[in-house]
Short mmCIF file of C-alpha atoms and ligand atoms in Angstrom, two decimals:
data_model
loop_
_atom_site.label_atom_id
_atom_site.label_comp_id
_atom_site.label_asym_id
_atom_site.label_seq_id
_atom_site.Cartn_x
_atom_site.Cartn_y
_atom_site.Cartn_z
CA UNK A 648 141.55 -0.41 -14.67
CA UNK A 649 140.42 2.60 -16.92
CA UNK A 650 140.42 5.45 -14.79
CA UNK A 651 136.82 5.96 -15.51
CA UNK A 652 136.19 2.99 -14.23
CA UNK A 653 136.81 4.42 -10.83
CA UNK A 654 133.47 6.37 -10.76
CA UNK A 655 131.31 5.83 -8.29
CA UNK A 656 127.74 3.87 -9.28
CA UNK A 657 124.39 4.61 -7.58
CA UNK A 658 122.04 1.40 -7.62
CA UNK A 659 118.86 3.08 -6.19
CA UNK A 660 116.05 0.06 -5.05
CA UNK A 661 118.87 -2.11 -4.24
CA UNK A 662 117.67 -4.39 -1.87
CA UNK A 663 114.69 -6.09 -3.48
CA UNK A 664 113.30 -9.53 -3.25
CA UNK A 665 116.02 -12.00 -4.72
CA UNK A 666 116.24 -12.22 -8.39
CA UNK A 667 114.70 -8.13 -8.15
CA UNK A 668 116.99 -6.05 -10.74
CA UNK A 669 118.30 -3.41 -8.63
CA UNK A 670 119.93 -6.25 -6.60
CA UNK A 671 121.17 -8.33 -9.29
CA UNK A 672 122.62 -5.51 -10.72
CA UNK A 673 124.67 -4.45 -7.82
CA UNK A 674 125.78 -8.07 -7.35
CA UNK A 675 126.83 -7.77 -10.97
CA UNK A 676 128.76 -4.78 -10.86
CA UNK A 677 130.75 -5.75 -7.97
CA UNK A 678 131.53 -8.93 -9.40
CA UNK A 679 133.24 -6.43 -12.04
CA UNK A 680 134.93 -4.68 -9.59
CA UNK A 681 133.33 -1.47 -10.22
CA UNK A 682 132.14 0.57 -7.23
CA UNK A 683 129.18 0.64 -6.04
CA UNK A 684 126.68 2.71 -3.55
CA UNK A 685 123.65 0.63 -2.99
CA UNK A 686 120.60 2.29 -1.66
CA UNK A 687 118.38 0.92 1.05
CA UNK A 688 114.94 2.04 2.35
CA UNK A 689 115.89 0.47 5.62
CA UNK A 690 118.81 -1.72 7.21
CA UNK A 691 117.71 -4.82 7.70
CA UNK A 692 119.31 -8.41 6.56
CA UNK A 693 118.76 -7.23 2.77
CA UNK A 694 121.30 -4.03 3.68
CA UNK A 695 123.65 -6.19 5.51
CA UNK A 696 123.69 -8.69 2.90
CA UNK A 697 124.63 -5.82 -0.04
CA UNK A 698 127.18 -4.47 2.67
CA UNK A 699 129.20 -8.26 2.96
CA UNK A 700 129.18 -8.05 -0.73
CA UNK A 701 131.13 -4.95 -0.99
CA UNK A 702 128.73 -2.42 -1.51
CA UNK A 703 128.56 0.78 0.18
CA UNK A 704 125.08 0.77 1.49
CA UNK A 705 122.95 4.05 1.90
CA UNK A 706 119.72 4.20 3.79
CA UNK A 707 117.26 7.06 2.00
CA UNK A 708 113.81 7.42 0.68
CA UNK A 709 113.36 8.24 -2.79
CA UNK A 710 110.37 10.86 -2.20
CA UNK A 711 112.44 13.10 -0.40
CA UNK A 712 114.85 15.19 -2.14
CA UNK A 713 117.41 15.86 0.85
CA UNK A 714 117.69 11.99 1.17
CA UNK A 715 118.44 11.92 -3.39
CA UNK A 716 120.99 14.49 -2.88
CA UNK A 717 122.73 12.81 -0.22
CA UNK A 718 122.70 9.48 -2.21
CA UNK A 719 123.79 11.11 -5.37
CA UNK A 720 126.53 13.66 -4.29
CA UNK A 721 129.88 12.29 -5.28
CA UNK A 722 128.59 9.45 -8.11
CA UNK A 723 128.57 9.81 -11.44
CA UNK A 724 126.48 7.07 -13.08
CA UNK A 725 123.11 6.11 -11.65
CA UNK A 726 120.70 2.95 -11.99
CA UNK A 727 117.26 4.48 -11.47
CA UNK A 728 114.45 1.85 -10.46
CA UNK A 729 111.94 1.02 -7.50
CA UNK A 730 109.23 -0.61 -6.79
CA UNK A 731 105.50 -0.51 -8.98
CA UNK A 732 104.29 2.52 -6.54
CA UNK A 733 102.33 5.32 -6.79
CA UNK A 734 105.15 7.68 -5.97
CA UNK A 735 107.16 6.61 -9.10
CA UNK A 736 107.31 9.92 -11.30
CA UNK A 737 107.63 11.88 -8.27
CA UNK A 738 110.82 9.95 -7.73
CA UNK A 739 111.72 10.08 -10.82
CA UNK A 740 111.86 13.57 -11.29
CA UNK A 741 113.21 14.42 -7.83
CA UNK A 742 116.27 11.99 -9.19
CA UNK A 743 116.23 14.01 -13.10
CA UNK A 744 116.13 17.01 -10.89
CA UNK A 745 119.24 15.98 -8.20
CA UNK A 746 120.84 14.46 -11.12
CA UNK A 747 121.25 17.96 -13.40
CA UNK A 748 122.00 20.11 -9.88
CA UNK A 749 125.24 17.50 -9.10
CA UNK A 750 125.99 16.88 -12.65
CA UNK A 751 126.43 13.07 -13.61
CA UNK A 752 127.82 10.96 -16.99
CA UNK A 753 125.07 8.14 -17.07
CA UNK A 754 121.43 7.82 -15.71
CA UNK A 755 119.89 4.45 -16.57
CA UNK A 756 115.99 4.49 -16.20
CA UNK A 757 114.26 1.83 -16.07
CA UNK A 758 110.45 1.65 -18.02
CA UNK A 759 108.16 -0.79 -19.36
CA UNK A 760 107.77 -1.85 -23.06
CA UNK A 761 104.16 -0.34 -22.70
CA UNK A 762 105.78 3.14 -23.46
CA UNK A 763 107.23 2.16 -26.84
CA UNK A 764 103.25 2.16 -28.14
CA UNK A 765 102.38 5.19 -25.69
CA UNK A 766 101.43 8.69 -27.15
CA UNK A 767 99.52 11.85 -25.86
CA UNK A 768 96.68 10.50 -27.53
CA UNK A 769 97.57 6.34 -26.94
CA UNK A 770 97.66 6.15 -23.75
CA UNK A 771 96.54 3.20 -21.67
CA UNK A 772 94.56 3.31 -17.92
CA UNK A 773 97.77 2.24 -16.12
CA UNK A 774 98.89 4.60 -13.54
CA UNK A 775 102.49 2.76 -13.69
CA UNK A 776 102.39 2.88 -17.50
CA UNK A 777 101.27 6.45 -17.26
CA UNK A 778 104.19 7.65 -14.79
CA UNK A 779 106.71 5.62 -17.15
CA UNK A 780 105.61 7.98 -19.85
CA UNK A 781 105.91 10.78 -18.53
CA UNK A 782 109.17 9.82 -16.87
CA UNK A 783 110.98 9.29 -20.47
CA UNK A 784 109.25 12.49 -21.05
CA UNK A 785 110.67 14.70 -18.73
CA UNK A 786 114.29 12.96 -18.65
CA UNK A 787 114.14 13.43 -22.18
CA UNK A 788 113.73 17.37 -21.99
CA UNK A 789 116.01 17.39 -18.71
CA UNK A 790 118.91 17.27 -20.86
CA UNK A 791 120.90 14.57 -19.06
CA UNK A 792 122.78 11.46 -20.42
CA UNK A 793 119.77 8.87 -20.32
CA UNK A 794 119.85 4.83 -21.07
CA UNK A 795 115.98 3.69 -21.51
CA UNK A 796 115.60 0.47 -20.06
CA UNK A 797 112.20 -0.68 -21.55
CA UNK A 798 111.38 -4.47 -20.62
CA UNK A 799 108.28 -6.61 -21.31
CA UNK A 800 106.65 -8.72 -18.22
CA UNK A 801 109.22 -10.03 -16.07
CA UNK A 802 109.54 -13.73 -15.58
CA UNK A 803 111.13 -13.34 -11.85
CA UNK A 804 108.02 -10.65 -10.85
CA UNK A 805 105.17 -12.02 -12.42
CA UNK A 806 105.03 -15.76 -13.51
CA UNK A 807 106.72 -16.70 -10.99
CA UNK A 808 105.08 -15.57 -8.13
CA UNK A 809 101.69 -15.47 -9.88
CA UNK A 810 101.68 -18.45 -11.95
CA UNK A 811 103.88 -20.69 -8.84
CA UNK A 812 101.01 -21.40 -6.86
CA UNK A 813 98.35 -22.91 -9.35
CA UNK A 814 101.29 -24.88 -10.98
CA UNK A 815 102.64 -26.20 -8.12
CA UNK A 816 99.00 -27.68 -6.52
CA UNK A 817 97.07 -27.96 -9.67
CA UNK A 818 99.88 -28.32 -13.16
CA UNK A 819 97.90 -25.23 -14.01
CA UNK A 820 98.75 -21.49 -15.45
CA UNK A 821 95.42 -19.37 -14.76
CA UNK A 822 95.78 -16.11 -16.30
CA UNK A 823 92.82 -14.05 -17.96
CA UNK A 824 95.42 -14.20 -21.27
CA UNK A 825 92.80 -15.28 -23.84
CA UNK A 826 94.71 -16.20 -27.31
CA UNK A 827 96.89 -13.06 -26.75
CA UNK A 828 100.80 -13.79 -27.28
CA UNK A 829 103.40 -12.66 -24.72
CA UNK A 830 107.15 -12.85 -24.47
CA UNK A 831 108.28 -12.77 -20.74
CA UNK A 832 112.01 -11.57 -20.47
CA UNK A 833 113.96 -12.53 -17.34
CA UNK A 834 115.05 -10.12 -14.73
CA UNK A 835 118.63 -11.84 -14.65
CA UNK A 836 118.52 -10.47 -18.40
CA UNK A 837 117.63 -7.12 -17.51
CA UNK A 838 120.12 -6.72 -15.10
CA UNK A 839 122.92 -7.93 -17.18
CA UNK A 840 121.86 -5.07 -19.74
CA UNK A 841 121.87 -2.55 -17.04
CA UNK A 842 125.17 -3.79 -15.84
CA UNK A 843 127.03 -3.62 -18.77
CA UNK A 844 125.47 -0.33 -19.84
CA UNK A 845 126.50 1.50 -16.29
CA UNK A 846 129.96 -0.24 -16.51
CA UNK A 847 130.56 1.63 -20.08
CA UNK A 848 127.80 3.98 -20.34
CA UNK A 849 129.30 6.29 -23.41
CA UNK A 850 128.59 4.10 -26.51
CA UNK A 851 124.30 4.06 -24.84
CA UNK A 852 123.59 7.09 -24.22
CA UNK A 853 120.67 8.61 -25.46
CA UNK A 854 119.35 5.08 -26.78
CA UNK A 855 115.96 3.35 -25.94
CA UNK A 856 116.86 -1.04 -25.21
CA UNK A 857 113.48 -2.95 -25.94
CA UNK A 858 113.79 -6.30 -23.67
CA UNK A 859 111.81 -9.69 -24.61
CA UNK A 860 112.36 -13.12 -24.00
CA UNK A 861 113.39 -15.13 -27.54
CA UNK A 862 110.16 -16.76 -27.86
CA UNK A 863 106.54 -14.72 -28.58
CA UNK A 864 103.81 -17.66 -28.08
CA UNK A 865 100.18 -17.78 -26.66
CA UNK A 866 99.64 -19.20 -23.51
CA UNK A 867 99.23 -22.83 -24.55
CA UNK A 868 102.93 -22.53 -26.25
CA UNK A 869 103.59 -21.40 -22.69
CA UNK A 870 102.39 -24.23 -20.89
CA UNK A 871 104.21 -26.63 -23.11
CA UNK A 872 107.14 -24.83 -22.03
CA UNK A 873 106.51 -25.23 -18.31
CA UNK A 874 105.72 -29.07 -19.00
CA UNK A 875 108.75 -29.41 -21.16
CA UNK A 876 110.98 -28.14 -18.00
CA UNK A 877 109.01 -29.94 -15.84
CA UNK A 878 108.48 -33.10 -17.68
CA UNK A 879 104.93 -32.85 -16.56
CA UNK A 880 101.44 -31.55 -18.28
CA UNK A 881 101.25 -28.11 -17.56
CA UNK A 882 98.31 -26.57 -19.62
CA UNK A 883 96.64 -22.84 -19.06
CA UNK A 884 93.22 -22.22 -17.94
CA UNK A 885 91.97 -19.06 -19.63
CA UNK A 886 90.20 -17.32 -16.34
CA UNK A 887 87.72 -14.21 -16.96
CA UNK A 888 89.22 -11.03 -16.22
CA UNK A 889 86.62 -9.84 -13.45
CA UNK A 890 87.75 -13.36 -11.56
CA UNK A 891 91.76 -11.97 -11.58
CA UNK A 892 90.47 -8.73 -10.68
CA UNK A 893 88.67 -9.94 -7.58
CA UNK A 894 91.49 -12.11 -6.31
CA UNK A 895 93.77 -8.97 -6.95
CA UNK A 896 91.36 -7.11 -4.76
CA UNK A 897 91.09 -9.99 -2.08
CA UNK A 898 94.81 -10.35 -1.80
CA UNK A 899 94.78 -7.17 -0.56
CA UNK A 900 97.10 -5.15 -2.76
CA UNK A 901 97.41 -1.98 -3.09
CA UNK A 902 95.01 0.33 -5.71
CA UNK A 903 97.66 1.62 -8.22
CA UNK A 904 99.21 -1.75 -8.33
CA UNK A 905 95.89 -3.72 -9.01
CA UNK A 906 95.18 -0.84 -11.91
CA UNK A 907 98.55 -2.02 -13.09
CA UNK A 908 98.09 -5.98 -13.24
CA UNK A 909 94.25 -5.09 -14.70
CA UNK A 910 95.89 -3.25 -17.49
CA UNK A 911 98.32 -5.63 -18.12
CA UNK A 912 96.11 -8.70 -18.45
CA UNK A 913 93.39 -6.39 -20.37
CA UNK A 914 96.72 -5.56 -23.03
CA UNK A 915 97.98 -9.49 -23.09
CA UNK A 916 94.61 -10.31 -23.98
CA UNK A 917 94.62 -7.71 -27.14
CA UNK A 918 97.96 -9.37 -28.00
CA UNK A 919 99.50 -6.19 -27.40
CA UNK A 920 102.61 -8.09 -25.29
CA UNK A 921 102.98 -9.46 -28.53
CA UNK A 922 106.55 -8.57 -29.26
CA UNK A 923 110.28 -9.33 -29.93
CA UNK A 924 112.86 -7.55 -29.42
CA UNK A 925 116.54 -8.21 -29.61
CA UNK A 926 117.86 -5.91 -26.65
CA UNK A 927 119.17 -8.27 -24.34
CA UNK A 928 121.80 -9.76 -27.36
CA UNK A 929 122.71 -7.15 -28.15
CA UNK A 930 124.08 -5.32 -25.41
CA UNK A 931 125.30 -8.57 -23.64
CA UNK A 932 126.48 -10.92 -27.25
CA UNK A 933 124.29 -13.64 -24.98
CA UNK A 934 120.70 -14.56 -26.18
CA UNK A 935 117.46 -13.65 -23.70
CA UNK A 936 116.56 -17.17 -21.42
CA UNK A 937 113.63 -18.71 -23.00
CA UNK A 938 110.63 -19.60 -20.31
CA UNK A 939 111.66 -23.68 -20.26
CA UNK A 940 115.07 -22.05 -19.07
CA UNK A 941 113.54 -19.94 -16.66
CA UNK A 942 111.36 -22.65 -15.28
CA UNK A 943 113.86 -25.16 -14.97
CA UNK A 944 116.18 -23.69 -13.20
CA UNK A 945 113.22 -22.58 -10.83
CA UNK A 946 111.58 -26.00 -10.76
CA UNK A 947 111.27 -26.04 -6.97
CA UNK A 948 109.23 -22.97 -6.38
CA UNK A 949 106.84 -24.59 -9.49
CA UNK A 950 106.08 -28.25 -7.44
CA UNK A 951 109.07 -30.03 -8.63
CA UNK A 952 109.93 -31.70 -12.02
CA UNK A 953 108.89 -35.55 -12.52
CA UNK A 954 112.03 -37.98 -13.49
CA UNK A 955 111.23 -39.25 -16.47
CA UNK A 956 110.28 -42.91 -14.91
CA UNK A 957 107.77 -40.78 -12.42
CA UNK A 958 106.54 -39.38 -15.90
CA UNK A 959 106.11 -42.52 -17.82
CA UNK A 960 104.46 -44.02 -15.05
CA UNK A 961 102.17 -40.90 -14.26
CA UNK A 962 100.91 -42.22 -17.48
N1 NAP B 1231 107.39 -6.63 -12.86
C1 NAP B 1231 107.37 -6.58 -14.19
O1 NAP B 1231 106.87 -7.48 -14.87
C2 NAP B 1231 108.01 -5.40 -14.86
C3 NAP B 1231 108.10 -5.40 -16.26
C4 NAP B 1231 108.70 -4.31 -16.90
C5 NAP B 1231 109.21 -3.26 -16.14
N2 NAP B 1231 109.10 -3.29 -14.79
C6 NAP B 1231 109.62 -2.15 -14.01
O2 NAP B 1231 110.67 -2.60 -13.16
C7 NAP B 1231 110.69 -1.75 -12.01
C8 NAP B 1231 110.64 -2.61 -10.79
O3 NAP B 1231 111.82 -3.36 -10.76
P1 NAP B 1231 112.04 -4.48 -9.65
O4 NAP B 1231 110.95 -5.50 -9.76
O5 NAP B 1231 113.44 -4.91 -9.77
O6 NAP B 1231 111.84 -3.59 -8.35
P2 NAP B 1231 111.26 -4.02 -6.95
O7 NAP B 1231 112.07 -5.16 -6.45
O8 NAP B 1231 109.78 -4.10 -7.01
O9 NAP B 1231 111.61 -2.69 -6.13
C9 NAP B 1231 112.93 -2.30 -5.90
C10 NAP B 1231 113.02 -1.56 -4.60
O10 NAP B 1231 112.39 -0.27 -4.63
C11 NAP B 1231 112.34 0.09 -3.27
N3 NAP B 1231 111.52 1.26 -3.05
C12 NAP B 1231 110.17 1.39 -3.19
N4 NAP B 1231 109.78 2.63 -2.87
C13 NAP B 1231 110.90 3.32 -2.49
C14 NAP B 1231 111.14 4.61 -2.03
N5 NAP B 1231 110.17 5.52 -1.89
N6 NAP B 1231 112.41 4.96 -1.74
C15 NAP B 1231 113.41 4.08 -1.86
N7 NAP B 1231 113.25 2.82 -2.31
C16 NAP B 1231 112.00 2.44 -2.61
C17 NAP B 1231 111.82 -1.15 -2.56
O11 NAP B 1231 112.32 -1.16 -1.24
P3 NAP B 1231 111.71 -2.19 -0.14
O12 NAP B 1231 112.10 -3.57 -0.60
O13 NAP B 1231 112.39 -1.80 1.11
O14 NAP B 1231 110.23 -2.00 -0.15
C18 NAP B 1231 112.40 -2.28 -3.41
O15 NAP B 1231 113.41 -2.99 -2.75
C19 NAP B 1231 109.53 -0.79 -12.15
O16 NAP B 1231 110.01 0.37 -12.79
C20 NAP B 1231 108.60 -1.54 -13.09
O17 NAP B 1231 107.71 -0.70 -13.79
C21 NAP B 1231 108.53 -4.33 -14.12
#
């Protein structure tokens, strides 16, 4: 093994729901054989899981610097991410902050594709978006080896769990999209960037990776996608945005991260997730999974595909 291959990894946000990238990513680097110290909030089945993998798991909380110290003392390449929270550029800068005091060789931070059009006077009225600026901002002046990490909508976070339900009990994506275009890149992409970058950091530093899916389309091209995989008639039902905004608001979840998903949806519909980018290629050789892909080999959590006699005779 090359001997700098030895160094220890952090993964912070480790445990995550399945398919989350902090998770994937530690799975992926053990896989490699490198090292790696996974952090926890808590130890609980997630933890355990990470420890039977190989991991060395570390309980901390990211908003407290004695707990960043403790989980960064003694590695020297660091996966930064954690939930959509609205303690994310305090964590982020307790990390820069740790991160310059221990001294490290890599410090992967992960963003949103927002940022790329972001400017002191472009800004948009995403807190998340916001903090992600001003992250890449400060890391940038902190002097330390960074790898942006800059993906579009994730397939795993977002259409899944948000489009799931209404396709499942009613063949329907209902998204507040209008005509806008959007490119959803998949988390097991992101993490596979991530991976290889922290498992030979030196020929990324300082660069910015810009993550799509292959495929920019408007949301009936989507649909046709999801039918495709499905062999059924998916189609998208263009809902107004104060309707998503309610149900945001009735699902109960929290303020910054209903700002967030408002933004979003407000920016699809301006086509401003209009993009393609060839980051996940590049780093990996392997082109981004296209949304059939994605939904295929999810078929279960979307209601099930027909066979194609069930589809012929579903008329
Ligand atoms: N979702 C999208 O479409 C999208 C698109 C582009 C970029 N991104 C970016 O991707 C990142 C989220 O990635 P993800 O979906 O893989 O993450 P995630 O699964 O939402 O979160 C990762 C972990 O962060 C942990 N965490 C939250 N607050 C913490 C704290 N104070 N201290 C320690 N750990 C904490 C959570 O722990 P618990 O599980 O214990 O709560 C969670 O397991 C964000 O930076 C987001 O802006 C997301």
């Amino acid at each position: 093994m090359n001997p700098a291959n030895n160094e220890l990894i952090l993964v912070t946000g480790a445990a995550g729901r399945l398919g989350a990238v902090g998770r994937t990513v530690t799975g992926l680097l053990l896989e490699r054989g490198l090292p790696v110290r996974a952090m926890v909030r808590r130890e609980d089945d997630r933890a355990a899981a990470l420890r039977a993998a190989g991991a060395e798991v570390v309980v901390g909380d990211l908003l407290e610097p004695a707990d960043v110290y403790r989980l960064v003392s003694g590695c020297r390449r660091i996966y930064f991410g954690m939930s959509v929270s609205a303690g994310y550029l305090e964590a982020s800068i307790t990390m820069a902050a740790v991160a310059r005091e221990v001294g490290v060789n890599a410090l992967v931070n992960m963003s949103q594709m927002t940022v790329s059009q972001m400017s002191v006077q472009n800004t948009t009225p995403s807190p998340q978006q916001r903090q992600h600026w001003l992250s890449e901002q400060s890391l940038a002046w902190s002097g330390l080896p960074v790898v942006t990490i800059r993906p579009t909508v994730f397939l795993e976070d977002f259409f899944l769990p948000i489009t799931g339900p209404s396709v499942r009990d009613r063949g329907r994506i209902e998204l507040p999209f209008g005509r806008g275009k959007t490119n959803p890149v998949s988390t097991a992409d992101v993490a596979r960037v991530v991976a290889t970058v922290l498992a030979d950091p030196a020929p990324h530093l300082g660069r910015i990776y810009e993550l799509t899916g292959p495929r920019s389309q408007d949301m009936d091209g989507l649909a046709r996608e999801y039918s495709d995989a499905l062999n059924r008639d998916i189609t998208y039902c263009d809902i107004s945005p104060e309707d998503w905004e309610r149900g945001l608001k009735k699902a109960g979840l929290p303020e910054h991260l209903t700002r967030h998903l408002v933004t979003m949806a407000e920016l699809n519909r301006a086509g401003r997730y209009d993009r393609l980018a060839d980051g996940v290629q590049r780093v990996t050789g392997r082109p981004a999974m296209s949304v059939r892909e994605f939904v295929s080999l999810h078929a279960g959590e979307f209601g099930g595909g027909l066979s194609q006699e069930q589809h012929s005779a579903a008329g």
